[in-house]
mmCIF file of C-alpha atoms in Angstrom:
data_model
loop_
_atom_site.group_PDB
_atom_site.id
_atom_site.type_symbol
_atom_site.label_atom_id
_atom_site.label_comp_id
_atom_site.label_asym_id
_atom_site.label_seq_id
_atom_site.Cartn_x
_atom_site.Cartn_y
_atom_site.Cartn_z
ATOM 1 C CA UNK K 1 -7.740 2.936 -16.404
ATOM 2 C CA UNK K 2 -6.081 5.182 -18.575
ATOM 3 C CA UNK K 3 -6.547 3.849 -22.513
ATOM 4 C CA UNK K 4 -3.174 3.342 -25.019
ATOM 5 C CA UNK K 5 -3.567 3.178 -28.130
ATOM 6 C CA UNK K 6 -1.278 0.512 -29.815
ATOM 7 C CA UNK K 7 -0.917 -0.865 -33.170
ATOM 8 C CA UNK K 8 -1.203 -4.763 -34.747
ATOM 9 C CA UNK K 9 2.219 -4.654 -35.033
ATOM 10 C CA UNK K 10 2.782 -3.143 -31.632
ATOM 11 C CA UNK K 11 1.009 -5.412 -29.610
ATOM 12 C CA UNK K 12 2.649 -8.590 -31.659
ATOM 13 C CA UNK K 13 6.170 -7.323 -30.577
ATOM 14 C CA UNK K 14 5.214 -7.467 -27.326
ATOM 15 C CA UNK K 15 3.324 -10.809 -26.760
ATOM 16 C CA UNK K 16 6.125 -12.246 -28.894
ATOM 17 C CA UNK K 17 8.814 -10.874 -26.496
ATOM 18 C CA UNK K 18 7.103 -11.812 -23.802
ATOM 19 C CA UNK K 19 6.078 -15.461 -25.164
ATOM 20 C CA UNK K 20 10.144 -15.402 -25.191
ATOM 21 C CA UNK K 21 10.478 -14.485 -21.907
ATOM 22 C CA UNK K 22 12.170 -11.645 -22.877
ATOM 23 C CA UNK K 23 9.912 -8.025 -22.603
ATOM 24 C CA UNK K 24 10.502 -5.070 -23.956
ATOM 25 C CA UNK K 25 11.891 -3.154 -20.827
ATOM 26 C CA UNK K 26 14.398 -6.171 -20.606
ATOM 27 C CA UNK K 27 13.214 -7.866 -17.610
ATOM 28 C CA UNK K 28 11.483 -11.547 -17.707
ATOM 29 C CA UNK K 29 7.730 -12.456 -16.940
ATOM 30 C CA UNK K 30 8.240 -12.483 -13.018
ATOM 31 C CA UNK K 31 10.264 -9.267 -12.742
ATOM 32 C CA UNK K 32 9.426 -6.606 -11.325
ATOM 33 C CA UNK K 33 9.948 -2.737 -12.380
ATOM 34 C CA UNK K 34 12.445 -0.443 -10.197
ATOM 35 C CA UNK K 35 10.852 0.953 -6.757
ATOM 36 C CA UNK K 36 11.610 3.762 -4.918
ATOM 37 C CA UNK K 37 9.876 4.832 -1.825
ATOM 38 C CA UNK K 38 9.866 7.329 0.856
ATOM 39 C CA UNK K 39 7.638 7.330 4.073
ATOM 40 C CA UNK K 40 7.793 10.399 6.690
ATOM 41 C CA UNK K 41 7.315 12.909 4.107
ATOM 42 C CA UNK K 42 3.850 14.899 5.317
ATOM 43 C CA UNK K 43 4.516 16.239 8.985
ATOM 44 C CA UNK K 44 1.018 16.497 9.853
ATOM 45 C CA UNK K 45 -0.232 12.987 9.060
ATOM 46 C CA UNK K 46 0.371 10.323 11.508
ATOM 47 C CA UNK K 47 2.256 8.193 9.451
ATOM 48 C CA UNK K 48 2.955 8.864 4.945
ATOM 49 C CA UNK K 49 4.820 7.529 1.918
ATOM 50 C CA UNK K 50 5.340 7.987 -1.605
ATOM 51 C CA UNK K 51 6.021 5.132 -3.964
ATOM 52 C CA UNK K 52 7.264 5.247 -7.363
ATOM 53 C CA UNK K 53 7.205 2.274 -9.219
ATOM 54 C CA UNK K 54 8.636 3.211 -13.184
ATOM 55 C CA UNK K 55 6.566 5.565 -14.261
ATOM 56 C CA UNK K 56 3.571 5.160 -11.902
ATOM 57 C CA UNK K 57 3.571 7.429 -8.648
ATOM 58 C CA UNK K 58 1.637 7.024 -5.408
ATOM 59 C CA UNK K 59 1.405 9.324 -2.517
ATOM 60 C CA UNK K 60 -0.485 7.974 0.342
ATOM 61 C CA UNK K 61 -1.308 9.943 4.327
ATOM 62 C CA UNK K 62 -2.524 8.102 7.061
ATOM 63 C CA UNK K 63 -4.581 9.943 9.857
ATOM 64 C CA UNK K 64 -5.319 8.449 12.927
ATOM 65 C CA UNK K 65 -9.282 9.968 14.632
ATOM 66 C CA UNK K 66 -10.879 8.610 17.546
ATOM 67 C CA UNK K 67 -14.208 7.372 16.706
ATOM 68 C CA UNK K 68 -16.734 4.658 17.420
ATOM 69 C CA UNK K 69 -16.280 1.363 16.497
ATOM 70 C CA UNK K 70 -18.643 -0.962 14.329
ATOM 71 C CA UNK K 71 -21.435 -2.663 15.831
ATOM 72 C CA UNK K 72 -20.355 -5.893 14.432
ATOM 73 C CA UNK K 73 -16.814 -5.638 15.924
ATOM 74 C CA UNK K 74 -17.121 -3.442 18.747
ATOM 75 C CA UNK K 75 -13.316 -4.632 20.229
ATOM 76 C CA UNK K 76 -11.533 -3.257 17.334
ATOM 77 C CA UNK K 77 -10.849 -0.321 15.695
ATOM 78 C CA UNK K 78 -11.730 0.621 11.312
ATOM 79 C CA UNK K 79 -8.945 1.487 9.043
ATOM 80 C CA UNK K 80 -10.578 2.757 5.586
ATOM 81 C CA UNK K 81 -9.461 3.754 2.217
ATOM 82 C CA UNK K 82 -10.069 6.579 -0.176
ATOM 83 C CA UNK K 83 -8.284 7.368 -3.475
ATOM 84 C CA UNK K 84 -8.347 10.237 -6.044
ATOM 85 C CA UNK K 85 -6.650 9.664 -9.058
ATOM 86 C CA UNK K 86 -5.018 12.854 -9.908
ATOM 87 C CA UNK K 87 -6.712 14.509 -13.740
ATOM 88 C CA UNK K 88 -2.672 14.815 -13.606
ATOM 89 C CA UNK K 89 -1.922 11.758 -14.214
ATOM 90 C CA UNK K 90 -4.043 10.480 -16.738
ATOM 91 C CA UNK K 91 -6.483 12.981 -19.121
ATOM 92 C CA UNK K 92 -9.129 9.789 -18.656
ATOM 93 C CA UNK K 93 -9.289 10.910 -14.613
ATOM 94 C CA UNK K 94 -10.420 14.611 -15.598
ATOM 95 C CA UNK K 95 -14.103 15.376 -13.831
ATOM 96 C CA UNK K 96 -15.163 12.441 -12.291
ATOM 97 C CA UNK K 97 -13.789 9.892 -15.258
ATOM 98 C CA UNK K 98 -11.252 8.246 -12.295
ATOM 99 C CA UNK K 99 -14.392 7.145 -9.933
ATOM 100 C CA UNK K 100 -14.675 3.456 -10.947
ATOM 101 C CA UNK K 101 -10.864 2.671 -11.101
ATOM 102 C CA UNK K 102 -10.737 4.586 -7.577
ATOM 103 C CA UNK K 103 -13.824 2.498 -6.165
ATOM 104 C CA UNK K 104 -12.073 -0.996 -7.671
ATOM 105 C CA UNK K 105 -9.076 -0.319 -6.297
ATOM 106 C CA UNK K 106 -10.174 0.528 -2.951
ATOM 107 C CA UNK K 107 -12.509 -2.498 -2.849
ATOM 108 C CA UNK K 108 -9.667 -4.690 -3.293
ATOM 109 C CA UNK K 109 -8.053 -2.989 -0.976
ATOM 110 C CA UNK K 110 -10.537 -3.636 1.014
ATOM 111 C CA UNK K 111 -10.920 -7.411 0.493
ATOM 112 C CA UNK K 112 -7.585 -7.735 1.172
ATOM 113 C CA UNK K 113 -7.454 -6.244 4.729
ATOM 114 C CA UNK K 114 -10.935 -7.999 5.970
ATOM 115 C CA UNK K 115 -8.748 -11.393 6.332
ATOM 116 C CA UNK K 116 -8.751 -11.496 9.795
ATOM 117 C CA UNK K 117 -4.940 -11.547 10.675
ATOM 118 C CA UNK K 118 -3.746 -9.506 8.489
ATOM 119 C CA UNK K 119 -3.835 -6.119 10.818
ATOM 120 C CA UNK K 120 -4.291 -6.125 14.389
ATOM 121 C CA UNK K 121 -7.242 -3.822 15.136
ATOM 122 C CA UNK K 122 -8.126 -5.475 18.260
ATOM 123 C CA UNK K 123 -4.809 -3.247 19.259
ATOM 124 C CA UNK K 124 -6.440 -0.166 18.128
ATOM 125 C CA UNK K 125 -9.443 -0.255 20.786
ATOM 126 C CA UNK K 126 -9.441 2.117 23.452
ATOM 127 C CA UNK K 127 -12.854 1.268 25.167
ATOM 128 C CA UNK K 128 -15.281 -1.827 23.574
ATOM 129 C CA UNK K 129 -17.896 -0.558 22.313
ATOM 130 C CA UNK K 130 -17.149 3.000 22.687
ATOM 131 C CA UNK K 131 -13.776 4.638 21.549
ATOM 132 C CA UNK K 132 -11.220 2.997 18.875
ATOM 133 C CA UNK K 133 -8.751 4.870 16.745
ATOM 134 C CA UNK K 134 -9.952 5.117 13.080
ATOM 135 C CA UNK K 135 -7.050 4.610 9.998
ATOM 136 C CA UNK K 136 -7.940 6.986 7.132
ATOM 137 C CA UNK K 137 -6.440 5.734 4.387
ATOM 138 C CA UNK K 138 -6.249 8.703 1.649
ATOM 139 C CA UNK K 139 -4.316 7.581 -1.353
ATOM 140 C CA UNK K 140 -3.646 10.451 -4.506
ATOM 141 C CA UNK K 141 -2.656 8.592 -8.074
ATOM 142 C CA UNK K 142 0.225 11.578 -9.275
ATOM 143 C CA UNK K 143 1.139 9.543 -12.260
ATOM 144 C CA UNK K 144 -0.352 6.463 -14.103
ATOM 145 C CA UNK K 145 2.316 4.166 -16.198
ATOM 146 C CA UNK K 146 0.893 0.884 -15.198
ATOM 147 C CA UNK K 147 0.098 -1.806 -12.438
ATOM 148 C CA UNK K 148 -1.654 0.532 -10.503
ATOM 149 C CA UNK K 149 -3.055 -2.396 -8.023
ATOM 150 C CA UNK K 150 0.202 -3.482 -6.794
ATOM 151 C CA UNK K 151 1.440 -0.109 -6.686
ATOM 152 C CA UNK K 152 -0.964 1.800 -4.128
ATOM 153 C CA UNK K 153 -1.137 -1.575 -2.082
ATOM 154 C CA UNK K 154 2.583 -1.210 -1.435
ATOM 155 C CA UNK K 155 2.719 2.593 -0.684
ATOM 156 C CA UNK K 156 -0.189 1.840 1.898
ATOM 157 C CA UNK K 157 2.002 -0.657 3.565
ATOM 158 C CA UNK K 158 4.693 1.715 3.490
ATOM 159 C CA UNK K 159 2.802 4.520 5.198
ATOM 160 C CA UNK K 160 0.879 2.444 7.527
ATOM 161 C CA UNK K 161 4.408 1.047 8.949
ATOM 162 C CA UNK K 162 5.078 4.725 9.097
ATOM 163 C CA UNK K 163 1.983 5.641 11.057
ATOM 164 C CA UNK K 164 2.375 6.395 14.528
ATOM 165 C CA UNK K 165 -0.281 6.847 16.995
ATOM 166 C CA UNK K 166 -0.171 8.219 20.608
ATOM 167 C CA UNK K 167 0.023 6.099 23.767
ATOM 168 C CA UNK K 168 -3.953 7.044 25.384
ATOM 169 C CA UNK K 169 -4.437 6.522 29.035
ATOM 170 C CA UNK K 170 -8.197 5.621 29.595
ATOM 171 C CA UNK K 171 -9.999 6.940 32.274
ATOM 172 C CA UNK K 172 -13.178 7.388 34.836
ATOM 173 C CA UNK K 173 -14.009 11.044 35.047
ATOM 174 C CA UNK K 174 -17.206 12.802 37.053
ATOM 175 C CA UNK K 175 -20.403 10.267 36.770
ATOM 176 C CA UNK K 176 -18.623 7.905 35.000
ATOM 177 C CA UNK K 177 -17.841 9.482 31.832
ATOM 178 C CA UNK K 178 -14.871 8.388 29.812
ATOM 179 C CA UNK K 179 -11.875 10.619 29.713
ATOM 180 C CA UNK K 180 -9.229 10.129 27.404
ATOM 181 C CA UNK K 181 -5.079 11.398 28.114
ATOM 182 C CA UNK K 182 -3.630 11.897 25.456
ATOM 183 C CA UNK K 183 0.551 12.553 26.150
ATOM 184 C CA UNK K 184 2.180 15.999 25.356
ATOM 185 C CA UNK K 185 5.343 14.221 23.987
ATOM 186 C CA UNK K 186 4.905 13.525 20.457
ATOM 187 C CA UNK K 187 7.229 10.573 20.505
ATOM 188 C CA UNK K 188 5.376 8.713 23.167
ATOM 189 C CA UNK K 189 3.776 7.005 20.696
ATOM 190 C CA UNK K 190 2.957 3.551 19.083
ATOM 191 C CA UNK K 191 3.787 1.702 15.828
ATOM 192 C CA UNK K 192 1.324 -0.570 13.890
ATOM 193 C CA UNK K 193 2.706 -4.669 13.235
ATOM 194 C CA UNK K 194 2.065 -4.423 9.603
ATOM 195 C CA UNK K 195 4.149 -7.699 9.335
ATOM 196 C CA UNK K 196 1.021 -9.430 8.289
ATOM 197 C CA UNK K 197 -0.753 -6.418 6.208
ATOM 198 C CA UNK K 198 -1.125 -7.955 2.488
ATOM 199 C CA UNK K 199 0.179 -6.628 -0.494
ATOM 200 C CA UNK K 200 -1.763 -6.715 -4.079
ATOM 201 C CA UNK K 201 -0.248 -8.745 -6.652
ATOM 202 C CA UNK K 202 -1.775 -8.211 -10.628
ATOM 203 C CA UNK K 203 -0.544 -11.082 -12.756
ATOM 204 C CA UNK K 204 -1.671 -10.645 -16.492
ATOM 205 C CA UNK K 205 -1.939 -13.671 -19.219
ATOM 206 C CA UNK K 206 -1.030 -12.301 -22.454
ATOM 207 C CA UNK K 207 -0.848 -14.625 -25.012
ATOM 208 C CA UNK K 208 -0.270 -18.028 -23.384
ATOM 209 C CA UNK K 209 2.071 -16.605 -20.759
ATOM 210 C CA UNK K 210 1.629 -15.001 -17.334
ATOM 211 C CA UNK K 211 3.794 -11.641 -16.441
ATOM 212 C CA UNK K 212 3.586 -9.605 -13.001
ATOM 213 C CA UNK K 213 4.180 -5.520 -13.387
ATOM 214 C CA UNK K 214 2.638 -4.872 -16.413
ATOM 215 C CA UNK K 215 3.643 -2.004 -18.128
ATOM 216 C CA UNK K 216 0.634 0.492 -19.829
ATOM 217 C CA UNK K 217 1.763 -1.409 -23.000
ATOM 218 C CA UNK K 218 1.668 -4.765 -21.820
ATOM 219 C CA UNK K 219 -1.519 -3.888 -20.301
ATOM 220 C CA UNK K 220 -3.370 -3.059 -23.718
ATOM 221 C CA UNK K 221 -2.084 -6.757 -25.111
ATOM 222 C CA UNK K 222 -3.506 -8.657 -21.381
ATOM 223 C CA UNK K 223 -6.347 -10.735 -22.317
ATOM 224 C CA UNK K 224 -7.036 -11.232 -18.723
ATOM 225 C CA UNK K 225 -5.915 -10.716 -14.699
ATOM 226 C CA UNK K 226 -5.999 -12.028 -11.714
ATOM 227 C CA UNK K 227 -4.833 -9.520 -8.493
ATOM 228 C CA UNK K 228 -4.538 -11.583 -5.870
ATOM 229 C CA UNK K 229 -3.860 -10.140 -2.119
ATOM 230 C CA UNK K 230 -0.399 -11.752 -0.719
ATOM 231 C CA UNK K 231 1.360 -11.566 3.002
ATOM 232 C CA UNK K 232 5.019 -11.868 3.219
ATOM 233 C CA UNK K 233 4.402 -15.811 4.206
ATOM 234 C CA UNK K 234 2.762 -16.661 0.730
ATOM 235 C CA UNK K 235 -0.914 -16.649 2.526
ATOM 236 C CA UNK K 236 -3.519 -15.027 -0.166
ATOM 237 C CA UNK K 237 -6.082 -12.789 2.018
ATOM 238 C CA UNK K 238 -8.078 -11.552 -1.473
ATOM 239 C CA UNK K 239 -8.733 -12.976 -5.163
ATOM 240 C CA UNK K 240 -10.337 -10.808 -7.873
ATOM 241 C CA UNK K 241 -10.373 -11.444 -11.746
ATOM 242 C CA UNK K 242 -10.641 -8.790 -14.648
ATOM 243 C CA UNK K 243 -10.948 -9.289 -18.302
ATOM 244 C CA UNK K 244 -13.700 -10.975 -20.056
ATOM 245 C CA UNK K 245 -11.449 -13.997 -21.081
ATOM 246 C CA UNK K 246 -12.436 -17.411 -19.345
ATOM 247 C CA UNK K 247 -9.180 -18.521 -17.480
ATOM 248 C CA UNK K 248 -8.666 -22.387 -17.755
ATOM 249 C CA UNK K 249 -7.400 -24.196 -14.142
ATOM 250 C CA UNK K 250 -3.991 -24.798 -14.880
ATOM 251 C CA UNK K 251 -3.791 -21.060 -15.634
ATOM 252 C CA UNK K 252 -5.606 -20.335 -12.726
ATOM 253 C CA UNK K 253 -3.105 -22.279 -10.780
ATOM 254 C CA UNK K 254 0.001 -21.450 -12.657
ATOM 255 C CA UNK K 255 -0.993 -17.827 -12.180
ATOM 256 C CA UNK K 256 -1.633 -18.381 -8.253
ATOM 257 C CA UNK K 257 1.250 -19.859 -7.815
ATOM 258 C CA UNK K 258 3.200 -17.364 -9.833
ATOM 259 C CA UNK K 259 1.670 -14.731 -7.136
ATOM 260 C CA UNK K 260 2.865 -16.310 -4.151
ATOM 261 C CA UNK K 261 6.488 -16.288 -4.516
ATOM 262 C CA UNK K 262 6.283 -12.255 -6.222
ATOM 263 C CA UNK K 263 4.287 -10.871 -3.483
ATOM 264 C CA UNK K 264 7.396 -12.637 -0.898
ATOM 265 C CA UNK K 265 9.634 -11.277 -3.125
ATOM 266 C CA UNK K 266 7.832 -8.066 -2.978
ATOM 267 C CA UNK K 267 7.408 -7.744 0.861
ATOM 268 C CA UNK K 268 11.084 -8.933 1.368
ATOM 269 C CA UNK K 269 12.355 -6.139 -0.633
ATOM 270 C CA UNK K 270 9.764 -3.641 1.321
ATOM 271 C CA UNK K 271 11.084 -4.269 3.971
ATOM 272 C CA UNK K 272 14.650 -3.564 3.511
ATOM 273 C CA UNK K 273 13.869 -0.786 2.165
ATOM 274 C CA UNK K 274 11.620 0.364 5.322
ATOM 275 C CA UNK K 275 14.574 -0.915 7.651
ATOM 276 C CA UNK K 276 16.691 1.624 5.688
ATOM 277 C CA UNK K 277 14.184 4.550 6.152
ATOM 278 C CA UNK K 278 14.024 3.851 9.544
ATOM 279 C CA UNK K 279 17.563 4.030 10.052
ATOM 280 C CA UNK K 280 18.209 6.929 8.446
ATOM 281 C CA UNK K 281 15.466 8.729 10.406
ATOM 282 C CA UNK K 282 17.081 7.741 13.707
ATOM 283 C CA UNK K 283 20.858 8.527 12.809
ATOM 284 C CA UNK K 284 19.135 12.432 11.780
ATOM 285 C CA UNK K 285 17.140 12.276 15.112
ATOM 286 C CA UNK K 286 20.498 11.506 16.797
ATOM 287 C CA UNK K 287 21.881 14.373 15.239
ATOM 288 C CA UNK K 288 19.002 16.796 15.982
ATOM 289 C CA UNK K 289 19.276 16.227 19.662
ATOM 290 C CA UNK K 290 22.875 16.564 19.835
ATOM 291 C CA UNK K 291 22.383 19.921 17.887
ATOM 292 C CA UNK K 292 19.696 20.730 20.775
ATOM 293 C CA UNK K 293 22.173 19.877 23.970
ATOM 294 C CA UNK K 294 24.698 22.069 22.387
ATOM 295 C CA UNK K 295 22.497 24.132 22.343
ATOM 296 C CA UNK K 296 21.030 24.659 25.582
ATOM 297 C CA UNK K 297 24.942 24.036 27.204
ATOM 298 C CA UNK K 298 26.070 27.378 24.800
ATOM 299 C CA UNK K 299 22.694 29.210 26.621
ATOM 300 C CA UNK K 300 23.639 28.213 29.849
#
């Protein structure tokens, strides 16, 4: 992760501000920072989104393949992950210095999604054993200015409620081989359920207190964290710890606890703001086809 360098007298302003519940962007332990996101944005990926959480940006593209499923689950389809953190956003990530935050991050993304209900892959199958559709994940880091783990786990939501993938007709061709139809119509189409699809939650322990969204500051003063994978009805799929300070139980609980009702607070405000982005696509897709049967009328 990308080093700051901060002063004694730094790094005492800000455990003592945040011992007071009181940080020094102005929000309280279990606040989070301001989030904007936008999905739809790359028109050759089956599904995108961008996320920008304060200073930390995330741009992730979703492409749907047909492939072969695993031998160990042969009546579902894969979804994997892949990030690059941009030498852009941090002068750590230049040559291959962003390879073990990219491979941590991914694993808990990773961990996260292998909870059983938290994506419906069975859904993704086209023939057991044979043909599935195959989620590539690819996540780019733009900028880095803190809580990187929540961060990419909510633009991956994002553009995985974005994704769309077309409606395939199975069938028997000469000698039995398997032919698949795939629709001319781009908007024949399906949408994933990513009601249940997790979201990463960091919380820190700084000092004796616990804080969610950790700035790059408050980051250099954590003395441990716990990123904990969270669905929208307070079920954790995924549990990791970093930091080599031992966390007591209470903490440990405290902390957990502390996760549960972010990560709903989190997925709550997601949503509205997918709802919006949804709704604003369909009032311009309104528009477009009026534009196109006034079109055709003038021709005619």
């Amino acid at each position: 992760m990308a080093e700051l360098v901060l002063s004694d007298a730094e790094k005492t302003y800000i455990i003592q501000g945040i011992k007071d519940n009181f940080r020094i962007d102005g929000r309280d332990c279990g606040s989070f920072r301001y989030m904007e996101v936008e999905t739809n944005l790359i028109s050759n990926e089956a599904g995108s989104a961008r996320l920008r959480l304060a200073n930390t940006d995330v741009l992730v593209g979703v492409k749907a393949e047909i492939g072969r499923p695993s031998l160990d689950r042969p009546d579902e389809g894969r979804i994997e992950f892949f990030l690059d953190c941009s030498a852009n956003a941090s002068p750590v990530f230049e040559g291959r210095g962003g390879e073990a935050l990219a491979m941590t991050i991914v694993t808990s993304l990773e961990t996260a999604y292998s909870f059983s209900q938290c994506l419906d892959l069975k859904s993704l199958c086209l023939v057991t054993g044979e043909k599935c559709w195959v989620l590539y994940a690819d996540i780019l880091l733009l900028e880095c200015g803190g809580n990187l783990f929540d961060a990419v786990s909510i633009a991956v939501k994002a553009a995985l409620h974005d994704t769309r993938i077309p409606k395939v007709t199975v069938g028997a061709g000469e000698q039995g081989v398997i032919e698949l139809e795939i629709p001319d119509d781009p908007s024949d189409c399906l949408q994933l359920n990513t009601e249940n699809v997790p979201c990463l939650v960091t919380v820190n322990k700084v000092g004796h207190s616990h804080i969610v969204d950790a700035s790059m500051q408050e980051e250099t003063c954590c003395l441990a964290s716990l990123v904990f994978g969270v669905r929208r009805d307070g079920v954790l799929t995924a549990l990791k710890k970093f930091g080599s300070t031992s966390l007591d139980p209470a903490s440990v609980h405290e902390m957990m606890e502390m996760a549960k009702h972010v990560g709903q607070a989190v997925h709550k405000s997601l949503s509205s703001a997918l709802e919006e982005e949804e709704k604003k696509r369909s009032e311009i897709m309104s528009v477009d086809g009026l534009r196109e049967q006034l079109f055709e009328g003038f021709l005619r």
